[in-house]
């Protein structure tokens, strides 16, 4: 699960660069699947608030009904989400050792 969080964080940070439109479509699908998996994992671990956050992120990033927030706001969302993922990945590593 830690690797998934770090990979998603890196993919989201790459969104800050000017990439082809297809990359952003790929990220929407990857984020939908990744956040749903992470949300389900937290739900199974009885960490309900975190599961709701990740299910909400899955809905926000889903590619079927695009939410037009503008590039600046999407960049902020990407950075905040990437930071959250990295923090949770490393907090999980320190707790498991």
PDB file of C-alpha atoms in Angstrom, residues 1-79:
ATOM      1  CA  UNK A   1       0.000   0.000   0.000  1.00  0.00           C
ATOM      2  CA  UNK A   2       2.921   2.342   0.707  1.00  0.00           C
ATOM      3  CA  UNK A   3       4.233   1.936  -2.817  1.00  0.00           C
ATOM      4  CA  UNK A   4       0.797   2.781  -4.259  1.00  0.00           C
ATOM      5  CA  UNK A   5       0.665   5.982  -2.198  1.00  0.00           C
ATOM      6  CA  UNK A   6       4.138   7.061  -3.308  1.00  0.00           C
ATOM      7  CA  UNK A   7       3.465   6.235  -6.966  1.00  0.00           C
ATOM      8  CA  UNK A   8       0.182   8.177  -6.929  1.00  0.00           C
ATOM      9  CA  UNK A   9       1.916  11.109  -5.240  1.00  0.00           C
ATOM     10  CA  UNK A  10       4.606  11.198  -7.925  1.00  0.00           C
ATOM     11  CA  UNK A  11       2.039  10.930 -10.718  1.00  0.00           C
ATOM     12  CA  UNK A  12       0.064  13.817  -9.203  1.00  0.00           C
ATOM     13  CA  UNK A  13       3.182  15.962  -8.899  1.00  0.00           C
ATOM     14  CA  UNK A  14       3.944  15.323 -12.577  1.00  0.00           C
ATOM     15  CA  UNK A  15       0.595  16.995 -13.311  1.00  0.00           C
ATOM     16  CA  UNK A  16       2.248  20.300 -12.374  1.00  0.00           C
ATOM     17  CA  UNK A  17       4.235  20.130 -15.589  1.00  0.00           C
ATOM     18  CA  UNK A  18       2.723  20.731 -19.012  1.00  0.00           C
ATOM     19  CA  UNK A  19       1.866  17.223 -20.122  1.00  0.00           C
ATOM     20  CA  UNK A  20      -0.228  15.966 -23.051  1.00  0.00           C
ATOM     21  CA  UNK A  21      -3.970  15.836 -22.360  1.00  0.00           C
ATOM     22  CA  UNK A  22      -3.880  12.034 -22.485  1.00  0.00           C
ATOM     23  CA  UNK A  23      -1.650  12.016 -19.403  1.00  0.00           C
ATOM     24  CA  UNK A  24      -4.273  13.848 -17.378  1.00  0.00           C
ATOM     25  CA  UNK A  25      -6.919  11.377 -18.535  1.00  0.00           C
ATOM     26  CA  UNK A  26      -4.663   8.504 -17.472  1.00  0.00           C
ATOM     27  CA  UNK A  27      -4.129  10.144 -14.090  1.00  0.00           C
ATOM     28  CA  UNK A  28      -7.892  10.427 -13.561  1.00  0.00           C
ATOM     29  CA  UNK A  29      -8.305   6.675 -14.099  1.00  0.00           C
ATOM     30  CA  UNK A  30      -5.234   5.799 -12.031  1.00  0.00           C
ATOM     31  CA  UNK A  31      -6.363   8.103  -9.218  1.00  0.00           C
ATOM     32  CA  UNK A  32      -9.893   6.676  -9.252  1.00  0.00           C
ATOM     33  CA  UNK A  33      -8.620   3.112  -8.926  1.00  0.00           C
ATOM     34  CA  UNK A  34      -5.765   3.960  -6.546  1.00  0.00           C
ATOM     35  CA  UNK A  35      -7.826   6.096  -4.179  1.00  0.00           C
ATOM     36  CA  UNK A  36     -10.615   3.504  -4.140  1.00  0.00           C
ATOM     37  CA  UNK A  37      -8.094   0.790  -3.214  1.00  0.00           C
ATOM     38  CA  UNK A  38      -6.541   2.955  -0.496  1.00  0.00           C
ATOM     39  CA  UNK A  39      -9.985   3.939   0.805  1.00  0.00           C
ATOM     40  CA  UNK A  40     -11.039   0.295   0.955  1.00  0.00           C
ATOM     41  CA  UNK A  41      -7.834  -0.595   2.794  1.00  0.00           C
ATOM     42  CA  UNK A  42      -8.463   2.097   5.418  1.00  0.00           C
ATOM     43  CA  UNK A  43     -12.081   0.964   5.707  1.00  0.00           C
ATOM     44  CA  UNK A  44     -10.921  -2.602   6.383  1.00  0.00           C
ATOM     45  CA  UNK A  45      -8.538  -1.261   9.043  1.00  0.00           C
ATOM     46  CA  UNK A  46     -11.472   0.602  10.681  1.00  0.00           C
ATOM     47  CA  UNK A  47      -9.956   4.013   9.902  1.00  0.00           C
ATOM     48  CA  UNK A  48     -13.261   5.420   8.706  1.00  0.00           C
ATOM     49  CA  UNK A  49     -12.310   9.133   8.428  1.00  0.00           C
ATOM     50  CA  UNK A  50      -9.360   8.303   6.176  1.00  0.00           C
ATOM     51  CA  UNK A  51     -11.491   5.939   4.111  1.00  0.00           C
ATOM     52  CA  UNK A  52     -14.028   8.721   3.504  1.00  0.00           C
ATOM     53  CA  UNK A  53     -11.234  11.104   2.474  1.00  0.00           C
ATOM     54  CA  UNK A  54      -9.908   8.651  -0.109  1.00  0.00           C
ATOM     55  CA  UNK A  55     -13.350   7.682  -1.405  1.00  0.00           C
ATOM     56  CA  UNK A  56     -14.029  11.413  -1.770  1.00  0.00           C
ATOM     57  CA  UNK A  57     -10.759  11.840  -3.675  1.00  0.00           C
ATOM     58  CA  UNK A  58     -11.760   8.934  -5.923  1.00  0.00           C
ATOM     59  CA  UNK A  59     -14.992  10.779  -6.718  1.00  0.00           C
ATOM     60  CA  UNK A  60     -13.171  14.067  -7.284  1.00  0.00           C
ATOM     61  CA  UNK A  61     -10.659  12.552  -9.715  1.00  0.00           C
ATOM     62  CA  UNK A  62     -13.069  10.189 -11.509  1.00  0.00           C
ATOM     63  CA  UNK A  63     -12.979  10.643 -15.298  1.00  0.00           C
ATOM     64  CA  UNK A  64     -16.639  10.098 -16.162  1.00  0.00           C
ATOM     65  CA  UNK A  65     -18.068  13.447 -15.035  1.00  0.00           C
ATOM     66  CA  UNK A  66     -15.212  15.919 -15.172  1.00  0.00           C
ATOM     67  CA  UNK A  67     -15.129  18.607 -12.531  1.00  0.00           C
ATOM     68  CA  UNK A  68     -13.807  21.842 -14.045  1.00  0.00           C
ATOM     69  CA  UNK A  69     -11.828  23.590 -11.314  1.00  0.00           C
ATOM     70  CA  UNK A  70      -9.290  25.359 -13.501  1.00  0.00           C
ATOM     71  CA  UNK A  71      -5.602  24.592 -13.773  1.00  0.00           C
ATOM     72  CA  UNK A  72      -4.540  26.596 -10.709  1.00  0.00           C
ATOM     73  CA  UNK A  73      -7.002  24.928  -8.351  1.00  0.00           C
ATOM     74  CA  UNK A  74      -6.262  21.478  -9.787  1.00  0.00           C
ATOM     75  CA  UNK A  75      -2.539  22.126  -9.181  1.00  0.00           C
ATOM     76  CA  UNK A  76      -3.292  22.990  -5.554  1.00  0.00           C
ATOM     77  CA  UNK A  77      -5.434  19.855  -5.185  1.00  0.00           C
ATOM     78  CA  UNK A  78      -2.659  17.757  -6.749  1.00  0.00           C
ATOM     79  CA  UNK A  79       0.024  19.127  -4.406  1.00  0.00           C
TER      80      UNK A  79
END
